[in-house]
Short mmCIF file of C-alpha atoms and ligand atoms in Angstrom, two decimals:
data_model
loop_
_atom_site.label_atom_id
_atom_site.label_comp_id
_atom_site.label_asym_id
_atom_site.label_seq_id
_atom_site.Cartn_x
_atom_site.Cartn_y
_atom_site.Cartn_z
CA MET A 1 -63.06 44.70 23.47
CA GLN A 2 -63.51 43.85 19.62
CA GLU A 3 -61.03 41.60 18.20
CA SER A 4 -59.15 40.50 15.20
CA LYS A 5 -61.42 37.76 13.21
CA THR A 6 -58.19 35.91 12.09
CA GLN A 7 -56.60 35.23 15.39
CA LYS A 8 -57.87 31.98 16.56
CA LYS A 9 -58.05 31.49 19.94
CA THR A 10 -57.57 28.05 21.77
CA ILE A 11 -60.38 26.11 23.77
CA GLU A 12 -58.70 26.88 27.09
CA GLU A 13 -58.67 30.52 26.07
CA ALA A 14 -62.24 30.22 25.03
CA SER A 15 -63.23 28.31 28.11
CA ALA A 16 -61.53 30.70 30.47
CA ILE A 17 -63.40 33.88 28.72
CA LEU A 18 -66.95 31.98 29.20
CA LYS A 19 -66.02 31.15 32.56
CA LYS A 20 -65.30 34.41 33.79
CA LEU A 21 -68.64 35.81 32.67
CA PRO A 22 -70.91 36.95 35.44
CA MET A 23 -74.33 35.54 35.44
CA LYS A 24 -77.38 36.49 37.61
CA LEU A 25 -79.43 33.11 38.30
CA GLN A 26 -83.17 33.09 39.07
CA VAL A 27 -84.72 30.87 41.34
CA GLU A 28 -88.08 29.36 41.93
CA THR A 29 -90.13 26.91 44.14
CA VAL A 30 -91.23 23.67 42.53
CA LEU A 31 -93.07 20.75 43.63
CA LEU A 32 -90.88 17.83 45.23
CA LEU A 33 -92.49 15.75 42.58
CA GLU A 34 -91.82 17.69 39.70
CA SER A 35 -88.38 18.57 40.74
CA TYR A 36 -86.31 15.70 39.02
CA GLY A 37 -83.23 16.74 37.17
CA ARG A 38 -83.56 20.34 38.38
CA ILE A 39 -80.75 22.08 40.58
CA ALA A 40 -80.87 22.89 44.12
CA ALA A 41 -80.65 26.63 44.69
CA GLU A 42 -79.88 26.46 48.26
CA ASP A 43 -78.27 23.92 50.78
CA ILE A 44 -81.10 21.41 52.07
CA ARG A 45 -80.92 20.26 55.52
CA ALA A 46 -82.66 17.40 57.31
CA ALA A 47 -85.29 18.89 59.40
CA VAL A 48 -85.70 15.35 61.07
CA SER A 49 -83.65 12.38 61.78
CA VAL A 50 -84.49 9.32 59.58
CA PRO A 51 -85.39 7.08 61.00
CA ALA A 52 -86.67 9.21 64.04
CA PHE A 53 -87.02 6.55 66.41
CA PRO A 54 -85.29 2.96 66.67
CA LYS A 55 -86.92 0.50 64.60
CA SER A 56 -86.87 -3.32 64.02
CA ALA A 57 -84.82 -4.38 60.86
CA TYR A 58 -86.94 -7.82 60.73
CA ASP A 59 -90.11 -9.68 61.43
CA GLY A 60 -88.98 -11.02 64.90
CA TYR A 61 -88.87 -10.52 68.51
CA ALA A 62 -87.83 -7.04 70.55
CA VAL A 63 -85.92 -8.46 73.41
CA ARG A 64 -83.41 -7.19 76.25
CA ALA A 65 -80.29 -8.81 75.23
CA GLU A 66 -79.23 -9.32 78.71
CA ASP A 67 -82.37 -11.84 79.31
CA LEU A 68 -80.74 -14.08 76.57
CA LYS A 69 -77.24 -14.00 77.75
CA ASN A 70 -77.30 -17.78 78.73
CA ALA A 71 -79.38 -19.08 75.92
CA THR A 72 -78.17 -22.16 74.34
CA GLU A 73 -79.57 -24.98 72.35
CA GLN A 74 -79.56 -27.13 75.49
CA ILE A 75 -80.99 -24.63 77.76
CA PRO A 76 -83.00 -22.24 75.99
CA VAL A 77 -84.69 -18.97 77.29
CA ARG A 78 -88.24 -18.69 77.29
CA LEU A 79 -89.83 -15.23 77.39
CA LYS A 80 -93.40 -14.00 77.68
CA ILE A 81 -95.15 -12.32 74.51
CA THR A 82 -96.38 -8.82 75.63
CA GLU A 83 -97.99 -7.91 72.30
CA THR A 84 -97.47 -7.49 68.42
CA LEU A 85 -96.20 -4.75 67.08
CA ALA A 86 -96.93 -3.87 63.23
CA ALA A 87 -94.98 -0.99 61.60
CA GLY A 88 -96.50 2.17 62.46
CA ALA A 89 -97.75 0.70 65.92
CA VAL A 90 -96.64 2.30 69.27
CA ALA A 91 -96.15 -0.35 71.96
CA LYS A 92 -99.03 -0.18 74.76
CA GLN A 93 -96.54 -1.47 77.64
CA PRO A 94 -92.73 -1.83 78.08
CA VAL A 95 -90.69 -5.04 77.56
CA LEU A 96 -89.69 -5.76 81.12
CA ASN A 97 -87.07 -8.41 82.61
CA GLY A 98 -88.61 -11.84 81.09
CA MET A 99 -90.78 -10.30 78.32
CA ALA A 100 -90.30 -10.04 74.53
CA ALA A 101 -92.68 -8.33 72.02
CA ARG A 102 -93.74 -9.91 68.62
CA ILE A 103 -92.30 -7.00 66.26
CA MET A 104 -92.64 -6.52 62.37
CA THR A 105 -90.18 -4.76 60.08
CA GLY A 106 -90.19 -0.89 60.74
CA ALA A 107 -92.29 -1.08 63.62
CA MET A 108 -90.73 1.29 66.57
CA LEU A 109 -88.97 -0.53 69.46
CA PRO A 110 -90.92 -0.88 72.68
CA GLU A 111 -89.50 0.87 75.78
CA GLY A 112 -87.19 -1.74 77.74
CA ALA A 113 -86.21 -3.69 74.31
CA ASP A 114 -82.75 -3.23 72.93
CA THR A 115 -82.39 -5.96 70.42
CA ILE A 116 -84.20 -7.63 67.86
CA ILE A 117 -84.06 -11.29 67.14
CA MET A 118 -85.41 -12.74 63.61
CA GLN A 119 -88.33 -14.90 63.79
CA GLU A 120 -86.44 -17.47 61.77
CA LYS A 121 -84.48 -18.08 65.15
CA VAL A 122 -87.30 -18.37 67.42
CA LEU A 123 -89.67 -20.90 68.53
CA HIS A 124 -93.27 -19.70 68.84
CA GLU A 125 -95.29 -21.56 71.44
CA GLY A 126 -98.32 -19.90 72.46
CA GLU A 127 -97.81 -16.97 74.81
CA TYR A 128 -94.21 -17.80 74.92
CA ALA A 129 -91.15 -17.20 72.58
CA VAL A 130 -88.22 -19.44 72.75
CA PHE A 131 -84.92 -18.39 72.15
CA SER A 132 -82.00 -20.84 71.90
CA GLU A 133 -78.97 -18.12 71.09
CA LYS A 134 -78.07 -14.91 72.29
CA GLU A 135 -77.28 -11.73 70.48
CA ALA A 136 -75.24 -8.63 70.69
CA GLN A 137 -77.38 -5.86 72.35
CA GLY A 138 -78.68 -3.69 69.29
CA ALA A 139 -78.61 -6.11 66.94
CA ASN A 140 -80.96 -5.95 64.06
CA VAL A 141 -82.13 -2.53 65.51
CA VAL A 142 -82.12 0.44 62.89
CA ALA A 143 -80.64 3.50 65.11
CA ILE A 144 -82.04 6.80 65.12
CA GLY A 145 -80.57 8.75 62.23
CA GLU A 146 -78.98 5.80 60.78
CA ASP A 147 -79.92 6.93 57.33
CA VAL A 148 -79.96 10.77 57.89
CA LEU A 149 -79.27 12.89 61.27
CA GLU A 150 -81.35 15.87 61.79
CA GLY A 151 -79.41 19.02 60.33
CA THR A 152 -77.00 17.45 57.94
CA ILE A 153 -76.97 19.06 54.41
CA LEU A 154 -78.89 16.56 52.23
CA LEU A 155 -78.13 18.59 48.84
CA LYS A 156 -76.18 21.29 48.31
CA LYS A 157 -76.59 24.37 46.80
CA GLY A 158 -75.67 23.74 42.89
CA GLU A 159 -76.48 20.16 42.91
CA VAL A 160 -78.91 17.99 40.54
CA LEU A 161 -82.43 16.46 42.24
CA THR A 162 -81.50 12.86 41.07
CA PRO A 163 -84.25 10.17 42.03
CA ALA A 164 -82.42 9.30 45.42
CA ALA A 165 -82.24 13.19 46.08
CA VAL A 166 -85.81 13.47 45.69
CA GLY A 167 -86.46 10.29 47.58
CA SER A 168 -84.45 11.77 50.35
CA LEU A 169 -86.24 15.17 50.62
CA ALA A 170 -89.54 13.08 50.44
CA ALA A 171 -88.43 11.19 53.60
CA GLN A 172 -88.44 14.77 55.22
CA GLY A 173 -91.77 15.13 54.42
CA PHE A 174 -91.05 18.08 51.84
CA THR A 175 -93.22 18.93 49.67
CA GLU A 176 -91.63 21.57 47.49
CA VAL A 177 -87.85 22.37 46.90
CA ILE A 178 -86.20 25.78 45.81
CA VAL A 179 -84.49 25.58 42.34
CA TYR A 180 -82.90 27.46 39.68
CA LYS A 181 -85.16 28.59 37.02
CA ARG A 182 -84.26 26.77 33.72
CA PRO A 183 -82.57 29.40 31.45
CA THR A 184 -84.61 30.09 28.22
CA VAL A 185 -82.15 29.75 25.19
CA ALA A 186 -83.11 30.72 21.77
CA VAL A 187 -81.98 28.73 18.59
CA LEU A 188 -81.69 30.75 15.52
CA CYS A 189 -80.80 28.84 12.13
CA THR A 190 -79.53 31.32 9.44
CA GLY A 191 -78.69 30.48 5.85
CA ASN A 192 -80.95 31.27 2.58
CA GLU A 193 -80.71 27.66 1.55
CA LEU A 194 -82.91 26.63 4.80
CA LEU A 195 -86.27 25.32 4.59
CA GLU A 196 -88.33 24.24 7.29
CA VAL A 197 -89.69 21.00 7.68
CA GLY A 198 -93.12 20.58 6.03
CA GLU A 199 -92.17 22.97 3.25
CA ALA A 200 -91.62 21.51 -0.14
CA LEU A 201 -88.02 20.51 -1.01
CA ILE A 202 -86.90 22.32 -3.98
CA PRO A 203 -83.44 22.18 -5.83
CA GLY A 204 -80.36 23.90 -3.99
CA LYS A 205 -82.39 24.17 -0.64
CA ILE A 206 -82.04 21.79 2.23
CA TYR A 207 -84.16 21.01 5.26
CA SER A 208 -82.77 23.02 8.35
CA SER A 209 -81.60 20.21 11.14
CA ASN A 210 -79.69 22.36 13.38
CA GLY A 211 -82.71 23.38 15.13
CA ALA A 212 -84.07 19.82 15.85
CA LEU A 213 -80.41 18.98 16.73
CA LEU A 214 -79.80 21.53 19.36
CA LYS A 215 -83.27 21.63 20.90
CA GLY A 216 -82.53 18.03 21.77
CA TYR A 217 -79.12 19.13 23.33
CA LEU A 218 -80.50 21.59 25.20
CA LEU A 219 -83.50 19.50 26.71
CA GLN A 220 -80.92 17.17 27.68
CA TYR A 221 -78.86 19.25 29.49
CA GLY A 222 -81.84 21.25 31.60
CA VAL A 223 -82.33 24.37 29.40
CA LYS A 224 -85.45 25.52 27.82
CA PRO A 225 -85.18 25.74 24.29
CA ASN A 226 -87.12 28.42 22.16
CA LEU A 227 -86.81 27.69 18.53
CA TYR A 228 -86.91 30.75 16.45
CA GLY A 229 -86.87 29.04 12.81
CA THR A 230 -84.68 30.11 9.99
CA VAL A 231 -83.52 33.25 8.84
CA ALA A 232 -82.14 34.46 5.56
CA ASP A 233 -78.59 35.67 5.11
CA GLU A 234 -79.76 39.12 5.23
CA LYS A 235 -78.32 41.71 7.32
CA GLU A 236 -81.71 43.59 8.28
CA ALA A 237 -83.55 40.34 8.82
CA LEU A 238 -80.88 38.86 10.61
CA ALA A 239 -80.45 41.86 13.09
CA ASN A 240 -84.17 42.02 13.60
CA ALA A 241 -84.38 38.29 14.52
CA LEU A 242 -81.18 38.50 16.92
CA LYS A 243 -82.92 41.36 18.53
CA LYS A 244 -85.68 39.52 19.09
CA ALA A 245 -84.13 36.48 20.61
CA MET A 246 -81.87 38.42 22.59
CA GLU A 247 -84.83 40.43 24.15
CA GLU A 248 -86.99 37.29 24.67
CA ASN A 249 -84.35 34.64 26.11
CA ASP A 250 -81.32 34.60 28.64
CA MET A 251 -79.09 32.93 25.91
CA VAL A 252 -78.88 33.02 22.15
CA ILE A 253 -77.49 30.41 20.21
CA THR A 254 -77.21 30.63 16.13
CA THR A 255 -76.04 28.40 13.50
CA GLY A 256 -74.48 29.42 10.43
CA GLY A 257 -72.97 32.61 8.81
CA VAL A 258 -69.92 32.50 11.31
CA SER A 259 -67.32 31.48 8.50
CA VAL A 260 -65.33 33.52 5.92
CA GLY A 261 -68.10 33.44 3.09
CA GLU A 262 -69.49 36.30 1.38
CA PHE A 263 -72.81 36.17 3.04
CA ASP A 264 -71.58 35.30 6.66
CA TYR A 265 -73.09 38.45 8.54
CA MET A 266 -73.30 37.01 11.99
CA ALA A 267 -70.37 38.80 13.61
CA GLU A 268 -70.86 41.83 11.76
CA THR A 269 -74.33 42.31 12.71
CA LEU A 270 -73.95 41.61 16.23
CA GLU A 271 -71.30 44.27 16.60
CA GLN A 272 -73.63 46.56 14.77
CA LEU A 273 -76.23 45.74 17.09
CA GLY A 274 -73.51 46.95 19.95
CA ALA A 275 -72.51 43.25 20.99
CA ASP A 276 -68.97 42.49 21.98
CA ILE A 277 -67.30 39.75 20.11
CA LEU A 278 -65.64 37.54 23.00
CA PHE A 279 -63.95 35.39 20.51
CA HIS A 280 -64.53 34.44 16.87
CA ARG A 281 -62.90 31.28 15.44
CA LEU A 282 -61.26 28.53 17.59
CA ALA A 283 -58.32 26.57 16.96
CA PHE A 284 -60.04 22.90 16.82
CA LYS A 285 -61.86 21.28 14.26
CA PRO A 286 -64.83 20.49 13.53
CA GLY A 287 -66.77 23.34 14.93
CA GLY A 288 -63.87 25.90 15.46
CA ALA A 289 -65.57 28.37 12.99
CA MET A 290 -67.85 30.00 15.67
CA LEU A 291 -68.31 33.00 17.91
CA ALA A 292 -69.18 34.15 21.16
CA ALA A 293 -70.56 37.47 21.66
CA ARG A 294 -71.92 39.34 24.78
CA PHE A 295 -74.98 41.64 24.51
CA LYS A 296 -75.56 43.65 27.72
CA ASP A 297 -75.92 40.61 30.24
CA LYS A 298 -76.58 37.68 27.57
CA LEU A 299 -74.22 35.50 25.61
CA ILE A 300 -74.99 34.67 22.04
CA LEU A 301 -73.09 31.47 20.81
CA GLY A 302 -72.71 31.58 17.14
CA LEU A 303 -72.29 28.02 15.96
CA SER A 304 -71.09 26.74 12.57
CA GLY A 305 -73.91 26.00 10.18
CA ASN A 306 -72.59 22.25 9.23
CA PRO A 307 -74.62 20.00 11.49
CA GLY A 308 -71.57 18.02 12.81
CA ALA A 309 -69.53 21.19 13.51
CA CYS A 310 -72.49 22.91 15.06
CA ALA A 311 -73.11 19.95 17.35
CA VAL A 312 -69.43 19.66 18.34
CA GLY A 313 -69.30 23.60 19.15
CA LEU A 314 -71.99 23.04 21.43
CA LEU A 315 -70.94 20.23 23.08
CA TYR A 316 -67.44 21.16 23.39
CA VAL A 317 -67.47 24.82 24.24
CA GLY A 318 -70.92 25.88 24.83
CA LEU A 319 -71.89 23.01 27.20
CA PRO A 320 -70.25 24.20 30.63
CA TYR A 321 -71.54 27.59 30.09
CA LEU A 322 -75.15 26.24 29.67
CA ARG A 323 -74.81 23.81 32.73
CA LYS A 324 -73.56 26.85 35.04
CA LEU A 325 -76.30 29.24 33.50
CA CYS A 326 -78.81 26.26 34.91
CA GLY A 327 -77.07 26.65 38.31
CA GLU A 328 -74.91 23.42 38.44
CA LYS A 329 -72.06 23.81 40.60
CA THR A 330 -69.78 21.35 38.66
CA PRO A 331 -70.61 22.42 34.88
CA GLU A 332 -67.34 20.93 33.50
CA LEU A 333 -67.88 17.71 31.78
CA LEU A 334 -65.69 14.73 33.30
CA LYS A 335 -62.69 14.22 31.27
CA GLU A 336 -60.97 10.54 31.30
CA THR A 337 -58.63 8.48 29.47
CA ALA A 338 -59.76 6.24 27.19
CA LEU A 339 -58.26 3.50 25.04
CA LEU A 340 -58.85 4.56 21.25
CA LYS A 341 -60.60 1.38 19.35
CA GLU A 342 -59.70 2.14 15.86
CA GLU A 343 -57.06 3.68 13.98
CA TYR A 344 -57.66 7.34 13.35
CA LYS A 345 -55.66 9.05 10.45
CA LYS A 346 -55.57 12.59 11.11
CA THR A 347 -55.24 14.92 7.84
CA ARG A 348 -54.59 17.98 9.57
CA LYS A 349 -52.03 19.19 12.09
CA GLY A 350 -54.30 21.09 14.22
CA MET A 351 -56.39 20.07 16.99
CA ARG A 352 -59.41 17.74 16.30
CA ILE A 353 -62.39 16.66 18.42
CA LEU A 354 -63.60 13.07 17.28
CA ARG A 355 -67.29 12.33 18.10
CA GLY A 356 -67.55 8.67 19.32
CA HIS A 357 -69.14 6.17 21.79
CA ALA A 358 -67.32 5.50 24.97
CA ALA A 359 -67.99 2.24 26.93
CA ILE A 360 -66.45 -0.05 29.61
CA GLU A 361 -65.06 -3.30 28.07
CA ASN A 362 -63.07 -5.33 30.75
CA GLY A 363 -62.78 -2.65 33.23
CA THR A 364 -61.29 -0.36 30.97
CA LEU A 365 -62.67 2.68 29.72
CA VAL A 366 -62.71 2.64 25.45
CA PHE A 367 -63.78 5.05 22.78
CA TYR A 368 -64.82 4.15 19.13
CA PRO A 369 -65.01 7.17 17.00
CA ILE A 370 -68.37 7.36 14.64
CA SER A 371 -67.67 6.23 11.33
CA ASN A 372 -68.16 9.86 9.55
CA GLN A 373 -66.45 12.55 11.30
CA ARG A 374 -67.19 15.19 8.62
CA ASN A 375 -68.30 18.58 9.37
CA GLY A 376 -71.48 18.16 7.78
CA ALA A 377 -72.41 14.83 9.07
CA ILE A 378 -74.87 13.86 12.27
CA SER A 379 -76.32 10.62 10.77
CA SER A 380 -73.70 8.49 12.20
CA MET A 381 -73.76 10.66 15.65
CA ALA A 382 -76.87 9.01 17.47
CA SER A 383 -74.51 6.96 19.44
CA CYS A 384 -72.16 9.67 20.44
CA ASN A 385 -71.77 9.85 24.04
CA ALA A 386 -68.07 11.28 24.25
CA LEU A 387 -65.68 13.47 22.61
CA ALA A 388 -61.89 12.82 22.19
CA GLU A 389 -59.49 15.43 22.12
CA LEU A 390 -56.48 14.77 19.27
CA THR A 391 -53.72 17.49 20.05
CA GLU A 392 -51.65 19.24 17.75
CA GLY A 393 -49.57 16.75 15.14
CA GLU A 394 -50.28 14.69 12.14
CA GLU A 395 -49.29 11.13 12.88
CA PRO A 396 -51.99 8.70 12.40
CA LEU A 397 -53.46 7.33 15.97
CA ARG A 398 -52.86 3.94 16.28
CA GLN A 399 -55.67 1.81 17.77
CA GLY A 400 -54.94 1.14 21.43
CA THR A 401 -53.63 4.93 21.75
CA GLN A 402 -54.60 6.50 25.27
CA ILE A 403 -56.61 9.67 24.57
CA PRO A 404 -58.36 12.05 26.54
CA VAL A 405 -62.19 12.00 26.30
CA LEU A 406 -64.93 14.14 27.44
CA LEU A 407 -67.95 12.39 28.62
CA LEU A 408 -71.15 13.79 27.61
P1 AMP B 1 -72.63 27.99 7.04
O1 AMP B 1 -72.00 27.85 8.45
O2 AMP B 1 -73.40 28.96 7.29
O3 AMP B 1 -71.13 28.56 6.29
O4 AMP B 1 -73.04 26.60 6.35
C1 AMP B 1 -72.13 25.48 6.60
C2 AMP B 1 -72.94 24.56 5.92
O5 AMP B 1 -74.07 24.02 6.68
C3 AMP B 1 -73.37 24.79 4.65
O6 AMP B 1 -73.52 23.61 3.84
C4 AMP B 1 -74.99 25.09 5.10
O7 AMP B 1 -75.92 24.61 4.19
C5 AMP B 1 -74.99 24.01 6.15
N1 AMP B 1 -76.19 24.30 7.06
C6 AMP B 1 -76.43 25.37 7.62
N2 AMP B 1 -77.15 25.72 8.39
C7 AMP B 1 -77.99 24.30 8.65
C8 AMP B 1 -79.09 23.97 9.24
N3 AMP B 1 -79.88 24.84 9.92
N4 AMP B 1 -79.37 22.51 8.95
C9 AMP B 1 -78.41 21.96 8.43
N5 AMP B 1 -77.51 22.20 7.66
C10 AMP B 1 -77.29 23.83 7.51
MG1 MG B 2 -74.48 29.86 5.62
#
């Protein structure tokens, strides 16, 4: 379905279109210790309970609670020490009536013992341990499965392998994990004015910064970026570069050439290559001058060339798709309400996305807009970790206004 270039879709409409696109994800097995930040490609269940045996939570004495039921300071109870159990050891003998085993943190409880008394509460007298108070049965014992019971799901398909998740899989003795392959995403910058870093700067030209900018975000969100450098605003060169990028990657991101200028050939070229334009130009600023197209089973996201707008287009529109392409179960960004910390004068009626820094101050989520919100600006964006959505309307937004923000 081709569509008119003048009709602007809303972000909701654009998101709905991207959300519906089917995608085939590939999986691979990686070493557990290489899996940080990856996404589980299947539910992972515990093969063993952790711990798999009852163990001592403290350095102390393993006893039968029954034996200490009458222990008081006036009439302490003396128990014969059977042996000393280090972590990792297995008791040679059971703890019978009148006996106690010296036991260290993490050591398996000897048969017969049901309770641990911390050593700080015990007097050690040669072959005897002297107890002057009782403890509830089971006290200070780490029960079987206290952390994980065999068979429970440790990680669901689509969840991130955080450090704690990797740790809990290591506790199972797992050495490998099945994850989604990282999708490869081409980044292609277009514009006659663009120079690659390392080239001599000449009048009228600028260094391309979008490749460097986008690569960073793609890495941050778990994608494998492939930079394809710059291509001029020439239809044939553009068509060739797009074809190559589409063949070699799971998705293509371009910058530049999606606006209404004389040399903005992106949409036209994609159509000529046989791609479907899913939308072109969205109703928000900055970055609404963007398109999405589908070629076979691949998405092409055509972002604005203006670095600020390009960043917003990627983060605001493209990110959920990218995260879904990585296999994430919940690819949407968190949306919260924050307190606007500086007045913002809207100069246009339409929807505007503010880049800013979100933080917690006195228990409240606050949002500081970055100082330069212009399309071309990224230098003040270094601290940007949130996008605020300012809906239709022209009135200035006062400091203290509650606004919706997306946390990046
Ligand atoms: P365009 O989207 O092609 O109309 O470009 C909009 C503005 O962004 C122009 O001022 C371009 O010079 C600038 N621009 C385009 N591509 C890049 C790039 N890769 N790096 C930095 N600026 C760019
Ligand atoms: Mg251009």
